[in-house]
Structure formats: structure tokens, C-alpha cells
PDB file of C-alpha atoms in Angstrom:
ATOM      1  CA  ASN A   7       0.000   0.000   0.000  1.00  0.00           C
ATOM      2  CA  ALA A   8       1.949   3.008  -1.253  1.00  0.00           C
ATOM      3  CA  GLY A   9       2.102   6.045   0.977  1.00  0.00           C
ATOM      4  CA  VAL A  10       1.942   9.676  -0.022  1.00  0.00           C
ATOM      5  CA  MET A  11       4.399  10.350  -2.830  1.00  0.00           C
ATOM      6  CA  GLN A  12       6.057  13.631  -3.581  1.00  0.00           C
ATOM      7  CA  ASN A  13       8.364  14.573  -6.395  1.00  0.00           C
ATOM      8  CA  PRO A  14      10.845  15.787  -6.923  1.00  0.00           C
ATOM      9  CA  ARG A  15      12.506  15.176  -3.560  1.00  0.00           C
ATOM     10  CA  HIS A  16      14.987  17.970  -4.200  1.00  0.00           C
ATOM     11  CA  LEU A  17      14.514  20.935  -6.501  1.00  0.00           C
ATOM     12  CA  VAL A  18      16.941  23.724  -7.271  1.00  0.00           C
ATOM     13  CA  ARG A  19      15.690  26.859  -8.977  1.00  0.00           C
ATOM     14  CA  ARG A  20      17.253  30.201  -9.794  1.00  0.00           C
ATOM     15  CA  ARG A  21      15.523  33.374  -8.648  1.00  0.00           C
ATOM     16  CA  GLY A  22      12.658  34.239 -11.001  1.00  0.00           C
ATOM     17  CA  GLN A  23      12.043  30.690 -12.219  1.00  0.00           C
ATOM     18  CA  GLU A  24       8.940  28.628 -11.555  1.00  0.00           C
ATOM     19  CA  ALA A  25       8.813  25.665  -9.185  1.00  0.00           C
ATOM     20  CA  ARG A  26       6.279  22.861  -9.557  1.00  0.00           C
ATOM     21  CA  LEU A  27       5.876  20.402  -6.703  1.00  0.00           C
ATOM     22  CA  ARG A  28       3.782  17.257  -7.142  1.00  0.00           C
ATOM     23  CA  CYS A  29       1.907  15.162  -4.620  1.00  0.00           C
ATOM     24  CA  SER A  30       0.100  11.873  -5.116  1.00  0.00           C
ATOM     25  CA  PRO A  31      -2.122  11.066  -2.122  1.00  0.00           C
ATOM     26  CA  MET A  32      -2.549   7.638  -0.640  1.00  0.00           C
ATOM     27  CA  LYS A  33      -4.934   5.378  -2.529  1.00  0.00           C
ATOM     28  CA  GLY A  34      -8.518   6.147  -1.584  1.00  0.00           C
ATOM     29  CA  HIS A  35      -7.705   9.526  -0.030  1.00  0.00           C
ATOM     30  CA  SER A  36      -9.588  12.497  -1.412  1.00  0.00           C
ATOM     31  CA  HIS A  37      -8.226  15.274   0.822  1.00  0.00           C
ATOM     32  CA  VAL A  38      -4.826  16.861   0.218  1.00  0.00           C
ATOM     33  CA  TYR A  39      -2.935  19.384   2.340  1.00  0.00           C
ATOM     34  CA  TRP A  40       0.241  21.342   1.705  1.00  0.00           C
ATOM     35  CA  TYR A  41       2.587  22.567   4.455  1.00  0.00           C
ATOM     36  CA  ARG A  42       5.824  24.548   4.400  1.00  0.00           C
ATOM     37  CA  GLN A  43       8.734  24.281   6.817  1.00  0.00           C
ATOM     38  CA  LEU A  44      11.215  27.107   6.589  1.00  0.00           C
ATOM     39  CA  PRO A  45      14.763  26.430   7.842  1.00  0.00           C
ATOM     40  CA  GLU A  46      14.852  26.274  11.656  1.00  0.00           C
ATOM     41  CA  GLU A  47      11.116  26.971  11.858  1.00  0.00           C
ATOM     42  CA  GLY A  48       7.962  24.993  12.446  1.00  0.00           C
ATOM     43  CA  LEU A  49       5.514  23.513   9.984  1.00  0.00           C
ATOM     44  CA  LYS A  50       2.919  25.908   8.622  1.00  0.00           C
ATOM     45  CA  PHE A  51      -0.313  24.937   6.919  1.00  0.00           C
ATOM     46  CA  MET A  52      -0.720  26.417   3.453  1.00  0.00           C
ATOM     47  CA  VAL A  53      -3.743  24.972   1.645  1.00  0.00           C
ATOM     48  CA  TYR A  54      -6.368  22.224   1.815  1.00  0.00           C
ATOM     49  CA  LEU A  55      -7.860  20.784  -1.357  1.00  0.00           C
ATOM     50  CA  GLN A  56     -10.334  18.178  -2.442  1.00  0.00           C
ATOM     51  CA  LYS A  57     -10.658  16.983  -6.030  1.00  0.00           C
ATOM     52  CA  GLU A  58     -11.123  20.072  -8.238  1.00  0.00           C
ATOM     53  CA  ASN A  59     -11.815  22.297  -5.216  1.00  0.00           C
ATOM     54  CA  ILE A  60      -9.764  24.528  -2.951  1.00  0.00           C
ATOM     55  CA  ILE A  61     -11.365  24.258   0.493  1.00  0.00           C
ATOM     56  CA  ASP A  62      -9.050  26.437   2.598  1.00  0.00           C
ATOM     57  CA  GLU A  63      -6.136  28.511   1.321  1.00  0.00           C
ATOM     58  CA  SER A  64      -5.800  30.713   4.384  1.00  0.00           C
ATOM     59  CA  GLY A  65      -2.127  29.827   4.821  1.00  0.00           C
ATOM     60  CA  MET A  66      -1.104  30.433   1.252  1.00  0.00           C
ATOM     61  CA  PRO A  67       0.860  33.581   0.384  1.00  0.00           C
ATOM     62  CA  LYS A  68      -1.368  35.864  -1.674  1.00  0.00           C
ATOM     63  CA  GLU A  69       1.033  36.230  -4.576  1.00  0.00           C
ATOM     64  CA  ARG A  70       3.057  33.794  -6.676  1.00  0.00           C
ATOM     65  CA  PHE A  71       1.684  30.657  -4.984  1.00  0.00           C
ATOM     66  CA  SER A  72      -1.128  28.486  -6.336  1.00  0.00           C
ATOM     67  CA  ALA A  73      -2.352  24.953  -5.826  1.00  0.00           C
ATOM     68  CA  GLU A  74      -4.605  22.554  -7.656  1.00  0.00           C
ATOM     69  CA  PHE A  75      -5.889  19.009  -7.308  1.00  0.00           C
ATOM     70  CA  PRO A  76      -7.375  18.009 -10.663  1.00  0.00           C
ATOM     71  CA  LYS A  77      -9.860  15.229 -11.259  1.00  0.00           C
ATOM     72  CA  GLU A  78      -7.059  13.102 -12.656  1.00  0.00           C
ATOM     73  CA  GLY A  79      -3.449  13.201 -11.614  1.00  0.00           C
ATOM     74  CA  PRO A  80      -1.477  14.532  -8.685  1.00  0.00           C
ATOM     75  CA  SER A  81      -1.936  17.716  -6.708  1.00  0.00           C
ATOM     76  CA  ILE A  82       0.392  20.506  -7.819  1.00  0.00           C
ATOM     77  CA  LEU A  83       1.839  23.353  -5.766  1.00  0.00           C
ATOM     78  CA  ARG A  84       3.164  26.034  -8.087  1.00  0.00           C
ATOM     79  CA  ILE A  85       5.457  28.850  -7.069  1.00  0.00           C
ATOM     80  CA  GLN A  86       6.040  31.485  -9.713  1.00  0.00           C
ATOM     81  CA  GLN A  87       9.056  33.804  -9.824  1.00  0.00           C
ATOM     82  CA  VAL A  88      10.743  32.123  -6.869  1.00  0.00           C
ATOM     83  CA  VAL A  89      12.793  34.163  -4.400  1.00  0.00           C
ATOM     84  CA  ARG A  90      15.443  33.038  -1.917  1.00  0.00           C
ATOM     85  CA  GLY A  91      12.881  33.213   0.900  1.00  0.00           C
ATOM     86  CA  ASP A  92      10.905  30.410  -0.767  1.00  0.00           C
ATOM     87  CA  SER A  93      13.717  27.957   0.065  1.00  0.00           C
ATOM     88  CA  ALA A  94      12.083  25.459   2.390  1.00  0.00           C
ATOM     89  CA  ALA A  95      10.784  21.920   2.726  1.00  0.00           C
ATOM     90  CA  TYR A  96       7.284  21.518   1.322  1.00  0.00           C
ATOM     91  CA  PHE A  97       5.234  18.630   2.668  1.00  0.00           C
ATOM     92  CA  CYS A  98       2.059  17.181   1.306  1.00  0.00           C
ATOM     93  CA  ALA A  99      -0.396  15.161   3.385  1.00  0.00           C
ATOM     94  CA  SER A 100      -3.574  13.270   2.602  1.00  0.00           C
ATOM     95  CA  SER A 101      -6.504  11.946   4.582  1.00  0.00           C
ATOM     96  CA  PRO A 102      -9.474   9.770   3.754  1.00  0.00           C
ATOM     97  CA  ARG A 103     -13.003  10.848   2.935  1.00  0.00           C
ATOM     98  CA  LEU A 104     -14.747  11.943   6.096  1.00  0.00           C
ATOM     99  CA  ALA A 105     -17.720  10.652   7.999  1.00  0.00           C
ATOM    100  CA  GLY A 106     -19.582  13.244  10.020  1.00  0.00           C
ATOM    101  CA  GLY A 107     -18.259  14.172  13.445  1.00  0.00           C
ATOM    102  CA  GLN A 108     -14.988  12.332  13.096  1.00  0.00           C
ATOM    103  CA  SER A 109     -11.414  13.546  13.203  1.00  0.00           C
ATOM    104  CA  TYR A 110      -9.005  11.884  10.846  1.00  0.00           C
ATOM    105  CA  GLU A 111      -5.282  11.570  10.825  1.00  0.00           C
ATOM    106  CA  GLN A 112      -3.150  12.938   8.013  1.00  0.00           C
ATOM    107  CA  TYR A 113      -0.445  10.939   6.283  1.00  0.00           C
ATOM    108  CA  PHE A 114       2.560  12.913   5.148  1.00  0.00           C
ATOM    109  CA  GLY A 115       4.885  12.488   2.225  1.00  0.00           C
ATOM    110  CA  PRO A 116       8.692  12.728   2.439  1.00  0.00           C
ATOM    111  CA  GLY A 117       8.677  16.342   1.269  1.00  0.00           C
ATOM    112  CA  THR A 118      10.261  18.363  -1.514  1.00  0.00           C
ATOM    113  CA  ARG A 119      13.269  20.425  -0.509  1.00  0.00           C
ATOM    114  CA  LEU A 120      13.328  23.568  -2.617  1.00  0.00           C
ATOM    115  CA  THR A 121      16.530  25.564  -2.862  1.00  0.00           C
ATOM    116  CA  VAL A 122      16.474  28.912  -4.617  1.00  0.00           C
ATOM    117  CA  THR A 123      19.879  30.180  -5.739  1.00  0.00           C
TER     118      THR A 123
ATOM    119  CA  ASP B  47      -7.624  25.509  17.108  1.00  0.00           C
ATOM    120  CA  ALA B  48      -7.078  25.822  20.859  1.00  0.00           C
ATOM    121  CA  LYS B  49      -3.540  26.317  22.089  1.00  0.00           C
ATOM    122  CA  THR B  50      -1.322  23.558  23.497  1.00  0.00           C
ATOM    123  CA  THR B  51       1.750  23.834  25.713  1.00  0.00           C
ATOM    124  CA  GLN B  52       4.606  21.325  25.645  1.00  0.00           C
ATOM    125  CA  PRO B  53       8.105  21.279  27.145  1.00  0.00           C
ATOM    126  CA  ASN B  54      10.772  22.337  24.657  1.00  0.00           C
ATOM    127  CA  SER B  55      12.818  19.196  25.152  1.00  0.00           C
ATOM    128  CA  MET B  56      13.002  15.963  27.120  1.00  0.00           C
ATOM    129  CA  GLU B  57      15.664  13.339  27.516  1.00  0.00           C
ATOM    130  CA  SER B  58      15.253   9.644  28.184  1.00  0.00           C
ATOM    131  CA  ASN B  59      17.273   6.456  28.101  1.00  0.00           C
ATOM    132  CA  GLU B  60      16.899   3.733  25.534  1.00  0.00           C
ATOM    133  CA  GLU B  61      14.502   0.897  26.447  1.00  0.00           C
ATOM    134  CA  GLU B  62      12.817   2.968  29.157  1.00  0.00           C
ATOM    135  CA  PRO B  63       9.267   4.374  29.052  1.00  0.00           C
ATOM    136  CA  VAL B  64       8.801   7.995  28.037  1.00  0.00           C
ATOM    137  CA  HIS B  65       5.927  10.231  29.132  1.00  0.00           C
ATOM    138  CA  LEU B  66       5.462  13.333  26.989  1.00  0.00           C
ATOM    139  CA  PRO B  67       3.058  15.868  28.552  1.00  0.00           C
ATOM    140  CA  CYS B  68       0.768  18.339  26.837  1.00  0.00           C
ATOM    141  CA  ASN B  69      -1.391  21.009  28.453  1.00  0.00           C
ATOM    142  CA  HIS B  70      -4.510  22.235  26.683  1.00  0.00           C
ATOM    143  CA  SER B  71      -6.492  24.076  29.336  1.00  0.00           C
ATOM    144  CA  THR B  72      -8.747  25.846  26.791  1.00  0.00           C
ATOM    145  CA  ILE B  73      -9.801  22.657  25.003  1.00  0.00           C
ATOM    146  CA  SER B  74     -13.411  22.626  23.825  1.00  0.00           C
ATOM    147  CA  GLY B  75     -15.818  19.725  23.974  1.00  0.00           C
ATOM    148  CA  THR B  76     -15.453  19.038  20.272  1.00  0.00           C
ATOM    149  CA  ASP B  77     -11.630  19.072  20.120  1.00  0.00           C
ATOM    150  CA  TYR B  78      -9.792  15.856  19.401  1.00  0.00           C
ATOM    151  CA  ILE B  79      -6.223  15.500  20.745  1.00  0.00           C
ATOM    152  CA  HIS B  80      -3.769  14.451  18.043  1.00  0.00           C
ATOM    153  CA  TRP B  81      -0.078  13.576  18.303  1.00  0.00           C
ATOM    154  CA  TYR B  82       2.381  13.634  15.443  1.00  0.00           C
ATOM    155  CA  ARG B  83       6.145  13.310  15.367  1.00  0.00           C
ATOM    156  CA  GLN B  84       8.826  14.385  12.946  1.00  0.00           C
ATOM    157  CA  LEU B  85      12.058  12.459  12.707  1.00  0.00           C
ATOM    158  CA  PRO B  86      15.119  14.358  11.416  1.00  0.00           C
ATOM    159  CA  SER B  87      14.887  15.175   7.700  1.00  0.00           C
ATOM    160  CA  GLN B  88      11.541  13.401   7.321  1.00  0.00           C
ATOM    161  CA  GLY B  89       7.888  14.336   6.981  1.00  0.00           C
ATOM    162  CA  PRO B  90       5.645  14.327  10.038  1.00  0.00           C
ATOM    163  CA  GLU B  91       4.198  10.994  11.062  1.00  0.00           C
ATOM    164  CA  TYR B  92       0.827  10.400  12.697  1.00  0.00           C
ATOM    165  CA  VAL B  93       1.152   8.768  16.119  1.00  0.00           C
ATOM    166  CA  ILE B  94      -2.237   8.626  17.820  1.00  0.00           C
ATOM    167  CA  HIS B  95      -5.386  10.611  18.581  1.00  0.00           C
ATOM    168  CA  GLY B  96      -8.276  10.508  21.028  1.00  0.00           C
ATOM    169  CA  LEU B  97     -11.256  12.410  22.366  1.00  0.00           C
ATOM    170  CA  THR B  98     -12.008  11.383  25.953  1.00  0.00           C
ATOM    171  CA  SER B  99     -10.907   7.826  26.638  1.00  0.00           C
ATOM    172  CA  ASN B 100      -7.350   6.572  26.777  1.00  0.00           C
ATOM    173  CA  VAL B 101      -6.171   5.107  23.477  1.00  0.00           C
ATOM    174  CA  ASN B 102      -3.588   2.494  22.568  1.00  0.00           C
ATOM    175  CA  ASN B 103      -2.040   1.541  19.260  1.00  0.00           C
ATOM    176  CA  ARG B 104       1.111  -0.209  18.098  1.00  0.00           C
ATOM    177  CA  MET B 105       3.183   2.963  18.389  1.00  0.00           C
ATOM    178  CA  ALA B 106       2.091   4.505  21.670  1.00  0.00           C
ATOM    179  CA  SER B 107      -0.585   5.112  24.279  1.00  0.00           C
ATOM    180  CA  LEU B 108      -2.481   8.320  24.889  1.00  0.00           C
ATOM    181  CA  ALA B 109      -3.644   9.080  28.417  1.00  0.00           C
ATOM    182  CA  ILE B 110      -6.235  11.857  28.630  1.00  0.00           C
ATOM    183  CA  ALA B 111      -7.005  13.584  31.922  1.00  0.00           C
ATOM    184  CA  GLU B 112     -10.558  13.341  33.175  1.00  0.00           C
ATOM    185  CA  ASP B 113     -11.117  17.087  32.688  1.00  0.00           C
ATOM    186  CA  ARG B 114      -9.356  16.870  29.278  1.00  0.00           C
ATOM    187  CA  LYS B 115      -7.153  19.844  30.123  1.00  0.00           C
ATOM    188  CA  SER B 116      -4.012  17.774  29.690  1.00  0.00           C
ATOM    189  CA  SER B 117      -2.825  14.592  28.062  1.00  0.00           C
ATOM    190  CA  THR B 118       0.267  12.408  28.013  1.00  0.00           C
ATOM    191  CA  LEU B 119       1.788  10.488  25.147  1.00  0.00           C
ATOM    192  CA  ILE B 120       3.426   7.320  26.406  1.00  0.00           C
ATOM    193  CA  LEU B 121       6.147   5.463  24.537  1.00  0.00           C
ATOM    194  CA  HIS B 122       6.394   2.196  26.411  1.00  0.00           C
ATOM    195  CA  ARG B 123       9.962   1.314  25.505  1.00  0.00           C
ATOM    196  CA  ALA B 124      11.892   4.039  23.735  1.00  0.00           C
ATOM    197  CA  THR B 125      14.420   3.213  21.050  1.00  0.00           C
ATOM    198  CA  LEU B 126      16.952   5.442  19.347  1.00  0.00           C
ATOM    199  CA  ARG B 127      14.549   5.578  16.423  1.00  0.00           C
ATOM    200  CA  ASP B 128      12.030   7.414  18.603  1.00  0.00           C
ATOM    201  CA  ALA B 129      14.260  10.496  18.769  1.00  0.00           C
ATOM    202  CA  ALA B 130      12.098  13.147  17.112  1.00  0.00           C
ATOM    203  CA  VAL B 131      10.057  16.293  17.675  1.00  0.00           C
ATOM    204  CA  TYR B 132       6.635  15.369  19.082  1.00  0.00           C
ATOM    205  CA  TYR B 133       3.669  17.632  18.432  1.00  0.00           C
ATOM    206  CA  CYS B 134       0.431  17.742  20.403  1.00  0.00           C
ATOM    207  CA  ILE B 135      -2.356  19.274  18.274  1.00  0.00           C
ATOM    208  CA  LEU B 136      -6.034  19.949  18.919  1.00  0.00           C
ATOM    209  CA  ARG B 137      -8.494  19.533  16.050  1.00  0.00           C
ATOM    210  CA  ASP B 138     -12.072  20.681  16.245  1.00  0.00           C
ATOM    211  CA  ARG B 139     -14.332  18.058  14.736  1.00  0.00           C
ATOM    212  CA  GLY B 140     -17.119  20.611  14.576  1.00  0.00           C
ATOM    213  CA  SER B 141     -15.862  22.912  11.828  1.00  0.00           C
ATOM    214  CA  GLY B 142     -14.920  21.113   8.654  1.00  0.00           C
ATOM    215  CA  GLY B 143     -15.642  17.764  10.202  1.00  0.00           C
ATOM    216  CA  GLY B 144     -12.120  17.427  11.545  1.00  0.00           C
ATOM    217  CA  ALA B 145     -10.622  17.988   8.123  1.00  0.00           C
ATOM    218  CA  ASP B 146      -8.915  21.332   8.660  1.00  0.00           C
ATOM    219  CA  GLY B 147      -5.201  21.840   8.254  1.00  0.00           C
ATOM    220  CA  LEU B 148      -3.058  21.047  11.268  1.00  0.00           C
ATOM    221  CA  THR B 149      -1.602  23.832  13.413  1.00  0.00           C
ATOM    222  CA  PHE B 150       1.841  22.755  14.542  1.00  0.00           C
ATOM    223  CA  GLY B 151       3.461  24.416  17.556  1.00  0.00           C
ATOM    224  CA  LYS B 152       7.104  24.064  18.542  1.00  0.00           C
ATOM    225  CA  GLY B 153       6.634  20.556  19.956  1.00  0.00           C
ATOM    226  CA  THR B 154       8.904  18.625  22.310  1.00  0.00           C
ATOM    227  CA  HIS B 155      12.319  17.593  21.092  1.00  0.00           C
ATOM    228  CA  LEU B 156      12.811  14.073  22.498  1.00  0.00           C
ATOM    229  CA  ILE B 157      16.416  12.962  22.938  1.00  0.00           C
ATOM    230  CA  ILE B 158      17.111   9.284  23.527  1.00  0.00           C
ATOM    231  CA  GLN B 159      20.386   8.312  25.187  1.00  0.00           C
ATOM    232  CA  PRO B 160      21.829   4.884  24.377  1.00  0.00           C
TER     233      PRO B 160
END
């Protein structure tokens, strides 16, 4: 049973380029979350998506960042015109479809480490 | 999500039990208590969660105080592989059905001595 997959594991971009991070959730999971961990800092929630819908993007920077989870294929986190401050580890997590009144665990991928030079 | 308070770090010896405390005095009746851990250079890993009763799984046990204002994660026999940052997180099952993003604090850095 494959876990959450992220690729690439390491990504190097020059300032001004675009970064695309991919996440394939666990089989049967329909909820995807993206988190960012800046060097020497804690994990911060960015965005929560279901298939073809953004449910909560309250943690997403207003500019240059976007996320999608299409009907087919992986979830994508896109960072346009990257800057050095975007260098961080980006983690994706997934959880199963919910039943009412429950609280479900999230399963995390290994992360993509983005370095902006 | 309501706030949690954990010690910055704890140290324990290999093959001994470890009790990791978490205070959550402002917990609401609909908050679940979740624990995650993050090993060095890895993604976070779900450990356990509960609402009112104590919970056990293959990784750990969760002891919840009767008034739910605190909880303790118990590792019954720590190994070197358990060295990680442990996060105690409250999740409200009311809004979003428990599906909201997780709010990570600073957690407890657990050091295991051989």
C-alpha cells in the first residue's frame, strides 16, 4: 500500500524561475494538504484541497503561490518567480473521505526540498 | 484551534518508558487531541489521537485527563529511532468535520540516550 508520494525530492531553482511540486495522495484519499517548513522553523499549513476544489487557502501567500488538485493526476503546488525566501521543505499530506463528526489523521509524504539560488 | 503547551525538550534512556506531557487548558468539547512526530529530515508521522478515553495503538498510548485539560503520550519502551520532535495538536471536529489543516506548535524535542 503506497504512501503519499512527492516529487521531486529535491529541486533547485534560480531566482525568477517557476517551481512545480507534485503530490500523489494515498490510494482512496480524497483530501490533500500542503505545508511549508522554513529552515529552523515549524511547519505551517498552506492549503487544503479536495478533487477540483480549494477548500481552505488561508495559509497560502497571496502572490506567486497556487495549488490545484485536478480530477485526474497529482496535486500541484506552483510557485512562480521564486525568491530566496521560498527555500524550504514543502510537505504534502492526505486523509481519507470523512464521515460526520470524526477527526481523521493525516499521512505525510517525504517532502520536496526547494533551494532557490 | 485551541492552544497547546509542551516542554521544549526531554531526555530519556533507551529501552525505558517515556511520558510526553501536553497542556490544553482551553480545550473545547469538540476538540480531538492528536499527536504527530517528525524524525530528522523526514515528513511528520501520525502517532495517535483521542477524544475522551485513553487510546492504545502499536506505536504509543495516549492518556487523557478526566477534565481533558491535559494529556500524556506514552512510549512504552523508547528506542533510538524514537528520537524526534513530538507535536500535540487539537483539532475541532465541529468545523470542517475534523478535516482542517493542522496547526503545529514548537513541539517537544525528544532525545534518547543509548
